[in-house]
């Protein structure tokens, strides 16, 4: 049987598409960990099957070596220092890569939804109306608020900033814009690089 | 041979006219771009220019987007294209070109910005368009990012810098006549002079924020400076609809609006308008140090702590919130993540609106042994007075009753220690055990055997009223746990 091109791609790990950074054994910086987790949180608010999709993508994208199951996923996400159940364990660069690839992959699938929601948000803002006037947007924002409040540690100063619904809605919209940029042709690389902006020596 | 190529997205169409050396073929490779046009939906202007313009536009937008994603202020390549956020959800792209009568500026929504960048990204990814050119995506280094740290972090060095400046100023002024207080007149003057005469140690904390603020303001203006060496091809930027008067007008405001945005940053605000008073009252310092100690202890996880002591200078507002910190020992900065400081840092909800009325600086040492030492940076002016004590008979009786019930409830009948353990306990009027002081070495060693650890809530000793940290008045008792299961409880000051 002639060698198929897929054989070659399966040897090259998807992780190789992203550059490594020297983290000096300390794992990923806190902003990286927070940003990845919040991005996944926004995806879960957009997509009811979010967690399920994340796990099934680990298999599709050949990332089970890094994220073998739900428990590991949960542990890695809990390296976000703002979580209630924050694990003060390090997030390895491979774990960060895997989650970034998954997040961008799902974001790309959700591109249309993200565009529509952002367009609605701009329209409502321009007219001086609340986001809740659009049922789709309202549903996303509400789900995001619920996820955020149930998982983040309200005693952290960084979380206290989002005490009000309005502040949390602004965060959710901001994450939506970020997700949009993840969907682009160079979205994955740009998002990955941005996670380490100002963190490397 | 000339080739025309189009990249279409819902909000933007990029049209390239280029030359190719190939003949024939369905899709010849464009080796040089002669003219590029970006048509943005909803805008009558067309962004147009040569290859130099195209490259600069791509690099600027890419750097800007990277900063949007990360929150770190971008390092925009020097040139005639600038872009800045126009909250909420908008971005102002400005093109200042010597060939243009007035700068052109376009307000883009996030969707339009995405489409514009995506059309450029698609062009870059296209192997048949300018194959030799690719975008080098890489993170900014710490050094680059430090030129202009994100808004949240920007408040930190400013607060620290300012406090050390003010402390030095106050200290110098008071040296000759320490007892006399003449707060208002000399401080602003000496603070300014002090900026030049600070010791290297002080300068490390104070000088950089001010210098950098000035530097970055300059940097932000470089985009407006005409640059003679500019690529000729890029000079072709045209304004397709010159009769639209609104845009030049709006764009002429641009330098102003840019400085306005800068002025809103906490750095500028803090350094120009607010001058927090330094808390020198020993009692308040003591209360603040207790609160700081508790906040840090409650949130410190020693698992990740590296070896060695780390010392920080921490600025705290009068309500006990941490408003800034800076590492003072070797490695302290790089290991700051292993301390709870970043998590506890108070970040103003609205940039620049946080008014720090008074602040105090503390020396905080995260010791190798797993303990945290907190002491006022400049020490106490006098010994802090003992915390207020409740001694009126009805309160003491009630508390005695409550404490006795609680302790007996929790105390096991067959304790594992064989000697008496004496403690001085402080209880709030509500009955919460807020202070524990072992009176003997045995009492310290066997603390874990008593019911005290379960009941001890140091946070109850501290109250924040009117944004000021104060100590709660406590009823104090002398409590002795006997090995036979008896607990002796007596009011510390006796019954009055």
XYZ file of C-alpha atoms in Angstrom:
697
model
C 0.000 0.000 0.000
C 1.429 3.380 -0.899
C 2.165 5.669 2.021
C -0.739 7.964 2.574
C -0.334 11.615 3.375
C -2.329 11.085 6.559
C 0.438 8.881 7.898
C 2.740 11.842 7.886
C 0.305 14.187 9.537
C -0.482 11.728 12.292
C 3.172 11.489 13.243
C 3.522 15.248 13.547
C 1.722 16.185 16.723
C -0.729 19.081 16.393
C 1.205 20.630 19.255
C 4.160 21.206 16.937
C 2.175 23.851 15.123
C 2.654 26.145 18.059
C 6.036 27.476 19.153
C 7.465 26.590 22.563
C 8.492 29.188 25.078
C 11.040 28.897 27.797
C 9.081 28.774 31.025
C 12.003 27.901 33.297
C 10.233 24.949 35.016
C 7.562 27.132 36.482
C 4.783 26.148 34.111
C 2.602 28.625 32.295
C 2.221 32.137 33.697
C -0.921 32.978 35.642
C -2.374 35.158 32.891
C -2.037 32.288 30.431
C -3.843 29.914 32.770
C -6.612 32.412 33.523
C -7.123 33.380 29.906
C -7.343 29.800 28.641
C -9.865 28.851 31.295
C -12.016 31.936 30.704
C -11.990 31.327 26.962
C -13.234 27.779 27.534
C -15.827 29.158 29.940
C -17.144 31.441 27.189
C -17.267 28.466 24.820
C -19.285 26.520 27.348
C -21.696 29.415 27.635
C -22.066 29.493 23.849
C -22.434 25.801 23.437
C -24.385 23.641 25.843
C -22.306 20.623 24.944
C -19.106 22.558 25.483
C -17.375 20.207 27.908
C -18.431 17.179 25.904
C -17.056 18.764 22.727
C -13.780 19.600 24.422
C -13.341 15.975 25.449
C -14.350 14.511 22.106
C -11.971 16.882 20.351
C -9.054 15.605 22.413
C -9.600 12.276 20.649
C -10.165 13.726 17.200
C -7.110 15.927 17.424
C -4.954 13.227 18.932
C -4.495 15.039 22.214
C -5.544 12.239 24.569
C -1.934 11.794 25.590
C -2.175 15.183 27.279
C -5.843 15.362 28.235
C -6.867 11.705 28.670
C -10.121 12.283 30.511
C -12.549 14.618 32.201
C -10.686 14.589 35.498
C -7.425 15.712 33.947
C -9.274 18.391 32.005
C -10.818 19.597 35.238
C -7.454 19.590 36.991
C -5.745 21.497 34.223
C -8.500 24.087 34.125
C -8.309 24.457 37.865
C -4.797 25.796 37.532
C -6.600 29.066 36.848
C -5.724 30.949 40.041
C -9.153 32.588 40.127
C -11.005 29.304 40.471
C -12.725 28.331 43.685
C -10.939 25.005 43.674
C -7.681 26.376 42.429
C -4.954 23.797 42.261
C -1.641 25.392 42.774
C -0.118 22.978 40.339
C 1.652 24.100 37.231
C 0.114 24.022 33.761
C 2.597 22.517 31.355
C 3.178 24.069 27.981
C 1.721 20.989 26.284
C -1.449 21.229 28.343
C -1.744 24.889 27.444
C -1.196 24.075 23.784
C -3.800 21.314 23.807
C -6.453 23.529 25.371
C -5.607 26.425 23.054
C -5.919 24.207 19.984
C -9.231 22.844 21.219
C -10.582 26.298 22.048
C -9.687 27.656 18.612
C -11.125 24.594 16.928
C -14.488 24.980 18.643
C -14.430 28.743 18.116
C -14.013 28.170 14.392
C -17.097 25.959 14.365
C -19.005 28.620 16.250
C -17.799 31.450 14.022
C -21.238 32.293 12.696
C -22.851 32.362 16.128
C -20.042 34.530 17.492
C -20.407 36.990 14.615
C -24.153 37.229 15.071
C -23.920 37.774 18.806
C -21.229 40.442 18.422
C -23.190 42.230 15.712
C -26.254 42.227 17.965
C -24.218 43.500 20.882
C -22.912 46.426 18.838
C -26.390 47.233 17.543
C -27.916 47.237 21.018
C -25.056 49.292 22.420
C -25.434 51.884 19.684
C -29.123 52.205 20.413
C -28.446 52.457 24.128
C -30.436 49.318 24.868
C -29.533 46.495 27.242
C -28.021 43.290 25.882
C -30.938 41.385 27.334
C -33.157 42.747 24.538
C -31.765 40.080 22.266
C -32.811 36.615 23.429
C -29.739 34.841 22.015
C -27.365 37.303 23.558
C -29.282 37.232 26.828
C -29.009 33.444 26.941
C -25.252 33.501 26.335
C -24.686 36.191 28.948
C -26.827 34.485 31.509
C -25.103 31.151 31.036
C -21.731 32.834 31.256
C -22.692 34.558 34.504
C -23.888 31.296 36.004
C -20.733 29.428 34.979
C -18.498 32.223 36.153
C -20.120 32.666 39.549
C -20.306 28.983 40.285
C -16.661 28.341 39.470
C -14.679 31.435 40.338
C -13.599 32.322 43.831
C -15.602 35.381 44.863
C -13.002 36.283 47.481
C -10.342 37.022 44.910
C -9.875 40.713 44.243
C -9.828 40.073 40.514
C -13.225 38.385 40.761
C -14.754 41.066 42.953
C -14.448 43.386 39.969
C -17.169 41.367 38.339
C -19.671 41.531 41.148
C -22.344 43.235 39.080
C -24.118 41.682 36.119
C -23.030 44.583 33.918
C -19.348 44.062 34.573
C -19.679 40.350 33.991
C -21.581 40.989 30.750
C -18.768 43.234 29.548
C -16.286 40.461 30.283
C -18.440 37.960 28.405
C -18.650 40.270 25.376
C -14.913 40.884 25.531
C -14.304 37.127 25.524
C -16.647 36.835 22.568
C -14.463 39.308 20.626
C -11.404 37.310 21.582
C -13.055 34.112 20.412
C -13.797 35.786 17.090
C -10.117 36.507 16.562
C -9.366 32.863 17.423
C -11.416 31.758 14.420
C -9.244 33.465 11.814
C -6.660 31.999 9.455
C -3.835 32.859 11.866
C -6.166 32.941 14.869
C -4.654 29.933 16.601
C -1.082 31.209 16.326
C -2.007 34.748 17.271
C -4.041 33.646 20.275
C -1.267 31.321 21.415
C 1.360 34.027 21.108
C -0.869 36.541 22.913
C -1.126 34.188 25.882
C 2.584 34.726 26.483
C 2.700 38.390 25.571
C 5.018 40.125 27.983
C 5.748 36.886 29.845
C 8.932 35.710 28.163
C 12.410 36.990 28.719
C 2.056 40.752 -16.523
C -0.385 42.329 -14.114
C -2.754 40.273 -11.975
C -5.763 41.264 -9.932
C -6.694 39.234 -6.878
C -9.521 39.529 -4.405
C -10.015 38.327 -0.794
C -13.604 38.698 0.322
C -15.051 38.635 3.787
C -18.479 39.726 4.983
C -17.264 43.108 6.182
C -14.220 43.744 4.030
C -12.877 43.117 0.562
C -9.178 43.291 -0.177
C -8.256 43.822 -3.805
C -4.655 43.473 -4.887
C -3.139 44.471 -8.153
C 0.260 42.973 -8.641
C 2.761 41.843 -11.137
C 3.801 38.320 -11.937
C 6.710 36.900 -13.797
C 4.856 33.717 -14.635
C 3.074 33.348 -17.880
C -0.023 31.257 -18.152
C -1.316 29.042 -15.366
C -4.676 29.500 -13.726
C -3.412 31.320 -10.701
C -0.030 32.949 -11.247
C 2.109 33.977 -8.291
C 2.038 37.678 -7.453
C 5.629 38.657 -6.773
C 5.015 42.346 -6.104
C 1.945 44.365 -5.231
C 1.459 47.629 -7.074
C -1.796 48.673 -5.539
C -3.873 47.361 -2.657
C -7.380 48.467 -1.777
C -9.421 47.615 1.313
C -13.122 48.209 0.899
C -14.872 48.203 4.222
C -18.578 47.628 4.422
C -20.356 50.720 5.705
C -17.420 53.049 5.040
C -17.234 55.175 1.931
C -13.469 55.523 2.280
C -11.210 53.037 0.655
C -7.885 52.283 2.282
C -5.409 52.126 -0.516
C -1.680 52.107 -1.013
C 1.260 50.186 -2.320
C 3.115 47.236 -0.905
C 4.717 49.262 1.865
C 1.301 50.395 3.009
C 0.017 46.839 2.867
C 2.888 45.576 5.011
C 2.568 48.330 7.533
C -1.183 47.894 7.782
C -0.776 44.169 8.349
C 1.915 44.546 10.978
C 0.053 47.270 12.825
C -3.259 45.417 12.872
C -1.615 42.179 13.872
C 0.279 43.785 16.750
C -2.862 45.582 17.853
C -4.955 42.412 17.770
C -2.318 40.574 19.759
C -2.653 43.291 22.373
C -6.458 43.048 22.313
C -6.172 39.347 23.011
C -3.632 39.748 25.782
C -4.466 43.104 27.309
C -0.808 44.136 26.978
C -0.215 47.483 25.304
C 1.104 46.786 21.812
C 4.415 47.836 20.352
C 3.103 49.279 17.107
C 5.665 49.446 14.328
C 6.663 53.015 13.690
C 4.951 54.537 10.713
C 1.897 56.360 9.568
C -0.770 53.923 10.599
C -2.045 53.878 14.141
C -4.959 52.149 15.753
C -6.379 52.581 19.190
C -9.363 51.238 21.069
C -12.531 53.279 21.105
C -14.487 51.572 23.843
C -16.815 49.888 23.723
C -16.382 47.508 20.829
C -14.802 49.989 18.408
C -11.334 50.772 17.142
C -10.071 53.934 15.490
C -7.690 53.399 12.617
C -5.818 56.552 11.666
C -3.587 57.112 8.691
C -1.381 60.160 8.759
C 0.488 60.586 5.582
C 2.520 63.506 4.299
C 0.718 63.020 0.979
C -2.663 63.521 2.599
C -4.082 66.914 3.408
C -5.418 65.708 6.715
C -5.174 62.430 8.573
C -7.820 59.910 7.675
C -9.446 57.991 10.419
C -11.926 55.176 10.331
C -13.897 53.838 13.244
C -14.103 50.085 12.916
C -16.302 47.711 14.842
C -14.636 44.600 16.208
C -16.245 42.606 13.402
C -14.861 44.959 10.761
C -11.429 44.878 12.347
C -11.558 41.107 12.317
C -12.591 41.001 8.669
C -9.904 43.466 7.660
C -7.209 41.514 9.484
C -8.571 38.221 8.220
C -8.414 39.384 4.610
C -4.769 40.321 5.188
C -4.095 37.001 6.944
C -5.624 35.102 4.054
C -3.403 37.011 1.670
C -0.376 36.123 3.802
C -1.356 32.472 3.928
C -1.813 32.403 0.158
C 1.259 30.763 -1.293
C 0.579 32.485 -4.608
C 0.630 35.999 -3.273
C 3.898 37.527 -2.123
C 5.359 34.118 -1.221
C 8.460 35.563 0.394
C 6.538 37.525 2.989
C 5.182 36.079 6.204
C 4.236 37.602 9.490
C 6.462 36.817 12.427
C 4.039 36.199 15.239
C 5.783 36.154 18.578
C 5.020 37.346 22.075
C 6.384 40.597 23.390
C 9.187 40.066 25.828
C 8.864 41.103 29.437
C 11.111 43.995 28.683
C 8.994 45.247 25.784
C 5.798 44.827 27.710
C 7.194 46.633 30.707
C 7.487 49.796 28.645
C 3.783 50.073 29.089
C 2.320 47.410 31.343
C -1.394 46.565 31.275
C -3.700 48.915 33.046
C -4.176 46.667 36.040
C -0.468 46.372 36.663
C 0.211 49.954 35.803
C -1.396 51.027 39.067
C 1.056 48.985 41.087
C 4.420 50.564 40.411
C 2.818 53.984 40.453
C 1.380 53.511 43.902
C 4.635 52.096 45.175
C 6.707 54.735 43.485
C 4.571 57.484 44.805
C 4.553 56.153 48.304
C 8.309 55.795 48.502
C 8.650 59.277 47.126
C 6.233 60.671 49.628
C 7.764 58.710 52.477
C 11.184 60.048 51.602
C 9.869 63.549 51.330
C 8.111 63.375 54.642
C 11.104 61.772 56.275
C 13.526 64.388 55.057
C 11.340 67.230 56.047
C 10.775 65.930 59.521
C 14.383 65.073 60.279
C 15.413 68.293 62.006
C 12.288 68.708 64.089
C 10.676 65.345 64.439
C 7.948 66.357 66.864
C 6.434 69.177 64.863
C 3.869 68.511 62.175
C 3.561 70.978 59.347
C 2.011 68.802 56.729
C 0.873 70.949 53.854
C 3.407 73.494 52.602
C 6.754 71.823 51.975
C 5.668 68.392 50.775
C 4.903 69.090 47.108
C 8.146 71.019 46.661
C 10.363 68.521 48.346
C 8.602 65.670 46.593
C 9.633 67.140 43.279
C 13.190 67.762 44.336
C 13.292 64.348 45.841
C 12.689 62.811 42.446
C 16.186 63.860 41.447
C 17.940 63.130 44.676
C 16.497 59.768 45.556
C 18.895 57.055 46.565
C 19.335 54.273 43.996
C 17.193 52.122 46.206
C 14.317 54.576 46.150
C 14.790 55.364 42.516
C 14.233 51.748 41.616
C 10.758 52.010 43.005
C 9.855 55.540 42.118
C 11.486 56.818 38.995
C 10.567 54.305 36.276
C 6.805 54.826 36.208
C 7.086 58.576 35.644
C 9.839 58.273 33.068
C 8.075 55.539 31.218
C 4.797 57.380 31.197
C 6.521 60.250 29.454
C 8.322 57.906 27.125
C 5.216 56.076 26.071
C 3.327 59.286 25.494
C 6.096 60.299 23.166
C 6.050 56.910 21.549
C 2.354 57.190 20.902
C 2.926 60.430 19.107
C 5.624 59.163 16.814
C 2.930 57.946 14.469
C 2.033 61.556 13.756
C 5.548 62.613 12.857
C 6.209 62.933 9.126
C 8.854 60.493 8.095
C 10.790 61.400 4.971
C 12.310 57.968 4.523
C 8.944 56.404 3.985
C 8.409 53.935 1.214
C 7.344 55.737 -1.918
C 4.800 53.168 -2.855
C 2.946 53.599 0.391
C 2.580 57.275 -0.272
C -0.232 56.448 -2.585
C -2.801 56.189 0.139
C -5.791 57.957 -1.215
C -8.900 59.350 0.245
C -11.510 58.196 -2.180
C -14.191 60.485 -0.919
C -12.554 63.772 -0.037
C -15.820 65.653 0.165
C -16.755 63.941 3.356
C -15.767 66.584 5.862
C -16.538 64.623 8.984
C -13.546 62.372 8.889
C -10.678 64.862 8.700
C -12.375 66.791 11.439
C -12.671 63.749 13.600
C -9.140 62.749 12.878
C -7.736 66.141 13.689
C -8.930 65.444 17.209
C -6.863 62.336 17.225
C -3.702 63.489 18.953
C -5.869 65.065 21.582
C -7.957 61.993 22.096
C -4.808 59.956 22.294
C -3.478 62.047 25.117
C -6.882 61.894 26.746
C -6.782 58.141 26.753
C -3.326 58.258 28.260
C -4.468 60.647 30.929
C -7.115 58.204 32.017
C -4.537 55.610 32.909
C -3.998 55.223 36.642
C -0.338 56.135 36.248
C -1.099 59.574 35.031
C -3.996 60.024 37.352
C -2.188 58.899 40.433
C 0.932 60.823 39.762
C -0.790 64.032 38.809
C -3.814 64.427 41.034
C -3.987 62.080 43.991
C -1.390 62.263 46.667
C -2.302 59.678 49.247
C -1.485 60.589 52.790
C 0.857 58.258 54.600
C -0.710 56.591 57.579
C 1.549 57.126 60.551
C -0.845 56.465 63.399
C 0.612 53.469 65.202
C -2.744 52.042 66.228
C -4.040 52.135 62.697
C -0.796 50.690 61.374
C -1.137 47.863 63.860
C -4.712 47.159 62.771
C -3.682 47.219 59.130
C -0.730 44.935 59.743
C -3.010 42.413 61.466
C -5.433 42.502 58.574
C -2.683 42.179 56.007
C -1.168 39.280 57.900
C -4.527 37.501 58.045
C -5.404 38.131 54.423
C -2.068 36.819 53.283
C -2.016 33.836 55.632
C -5.512 32.782 54.667
C -4.634 32.794 50.977
C -1.096 31.529 51.039
C -0.499 28.036 49.870
C 2.976 27.003 50.900
C 3.066 24.016 48.534
C 4.477 26.031 45.698
C 6.786 28.178 47.740
C 10.368 28.178 46.524
C 13.123 27.916 49.090
C 14.454 31.021 50.720
C 12.765 34.056 52.210
C 11.132 36.566 49.906
C 10.673 40.138 50.980
C 8.151 42.561 49.510
C 7.193 46.108 50.130
C 3.420 46.170 50.144
C 1.238 49.272 50.025
C -2.125 49.013 51.694
C -5.036 51.467 51.634
C -6.728 52.526 54.840
C -9.434 49.927 54.208
C -6.764 47.209 54.195
C -6.864 46.550 50.435
C -3.498 45.828 48.853
C -2.907 48.572 46.327
C 0.620 47.771 45.291
C 3.656 45.654 45.967
C 7.202 45.373 44.832
C 9.783 42.669 45.431
C 12.655 43.813 47.613
C 14.762 40.708 47.839
C 16.467 38.725 45.138
C 14.029 36.598 43.188
C 11.035 38.078 44.978
C 9.627 39.552 41.770
C 9.887 36.385 39.763
C 8.363 34.248 42.490
C 5.512 36.632 43.201
C 3.108 34.040 41.762
C 3.874 31.743 44.646
C 2.503 34.362 47.041
C -1.114 35.471 47.310
C -0.147 39.066 46.472
C -1.239 39.086 42.809
C -4.586 37.548 43.720
C -5.251 39.982 46.510
C -4.175 43.081 44.644
C -7.001 45.545 44.517
C -7.635 46.596 40.949
C -9.797 49.681 40.539
C -13.076 48.831 38.847
C -12.878 51.818 36.603
C -9.438 52.728 35.418
C -8.192 55.757 37.197
C -11.169 56.297 39.425
C -9.663 54.660 42.482
C -8.929 57.328 45.022
C -6.388 56.268 47.552
C -6.838 58.674 50.413
C -4.274 57.254 52.720
C -1.907 54.364 52.529
C 0.630 52.533 54.599
C 3.636 50.523 53.519
C 4.601 47.241 55.090
C 7.548 44.943 54.914
C 6.191 41.482 54.201
C 8.460 38.488 54.373
C 7.271 35.112 53.146
C 9.631 33.002 55.134
C 11.044 29.668 54.179
C 9.508 28.229 57.331
C 6.017 28.863 55.991
C 5.317 31.894 58.118
C 4.513 35.407 57.031
C 6.035 38.359 58.822
C 4.364 41.711 58.470
C 5.780 44.926 59.891
C 5.353 48.601 59.039
C 8.016 49.657 56.538
C 9.096 52.569 58.680
C 8.344 50.957 62.008
C 5.968 52.276 64.619
C 6.333 55.858 65.805
C 5.233 54.694 69.228
C 4.155 51.372 70.700
C 0.612 50.673 69.536
C -1.854 50.949 72.361
C -3.547 47.754 73.459
C -6.683 46.978 71.491
C -9.895 48.193 73.094
C -11.277 45.849 75.707
C -14.867 45.371 76.773
C -15.065 45.286 80.538
C -18.650 46.196 81.444
C -20.201 43.587 83.685
C -23.256 42.581 81.564
C -21.152 41.946 78.444
C -18.462 40.096 80.355
C -21.000 37.878 82.107
C -22.796 37.093 78.882
C -19.545 36.329 77.068
C -18.305 34.193 79.940
C -21.474 32.150 79.726
C -21.253 31.729 75.986
C -17.564 30.912 75.956
C -17.923 28.380 78.699
C -20.739 26.595 76.868
C -18.855 26.557 73.566
C -15.603 25.345 75.064
C -17.201 22.551 77.062
C -19.182 21.485 74.008
C -16.041 21.034 72.015
C -13.675 19.831 74.731
C -13.033 16.113 74.910
C -13.350 14.521 78.335
C -10.067 12.674 78.126
C -7.549 15.191 76.856
C -4.201 13.908 75.596
C -2.128 16.369 77.586
C -1.052 15.897 81.168
C -0.530 19.483 82.295
C -2.570 22.656 82.505
C -2.673 24.838 79.403
C -3.275 28.552 79.911
C -4.360 30.988 77.231
C -5.400 34.558 76.970
C -8.467 34.623 74.745
C -10.292 37.559 73.176
C -13.926 37.207 72.240
C -15.998 39.724 70.280
C -19.302 40.988 71.635
C -20.973 38.533 69.236
C -19.099 35.648 70.828
C -16.531 34.887 68.121
C -13.125 33.855 69.342
C -10.897 36.423 67.668
C -7.691 36.338 69.634
C -5.648 33.519 71.121
C -2.406 33.938 72.982
C -0.810 30.901 74.593
C 0.605 31.879 77.968
C 3.021 28.991 78.390
C 5.232 26.914 76.135
C 3.025 23.887 76.845
C -0.015 25.843 75.832
C 1.678 26.589 72.539
C 2.677 22.968 71.894
C -0.685 21.466 72.778
C -2.742 24.157 71.054
C -3.972 21.610 68.528
C -5.395 19.417 71.286
C -7.700 22.107 72.572
C -10.992 23.104 70.974
C -9.459 26.502 70.147
C -8.288 25.910 66.536
C -11.856 25.134 65.457
C -13.203 28.265 67.045
C -10.442 30.725 66.269
C -11.438 33.262 63.636
C -8.821 36.023 63.565
C -10.770 37.941 60.932
C -13.413 38.732 63.542
C -10.945 40.911 65.433
C -10.892 43.320 62.557
C -13.666 45.461 61.208
C -13.728 47.706 58.203
C -15.961 50.662 58.952
C -16.164 53.704 56.715
C -13.358 52.231 54.603
C -11.064 52.175 57.603
C -9.626 49.155 59.282
C -10.255 49.163 62.997
C -9.839 46.638 65.751
C -12.976 45.211 67.301
C -13.272 45.639 71.054
C -12.848 42.249 72.713
C -13.781 40.707 76.000
C -10.660 39.034 77.294
C -10.417 35.922 79.379
C -7.804 33.800 81.004
C -8.658 30.226 80.168
C -6.930 27.155 81.555
C -7.609 23.699 80.203
C -6.977 21.069 82.895
C -5.935 17.500 82.070
C -8.897 16.237 84.093
C -11.314 17.853 81.641
C -12.074 20.970 83.649
C -11.838 24.387 82.034
C -11.153 27.404 84.210
C -12.439 30.598 82.702
C -11.881 33.985 84.287
C -12.291 37.505 82.905
C -8.803 38.912 82.275
C -9.519 42.135 84.055
C -11.726 40.547 86.705
C -15.343 41.439 87.255
C -15.986 45.129 87.532
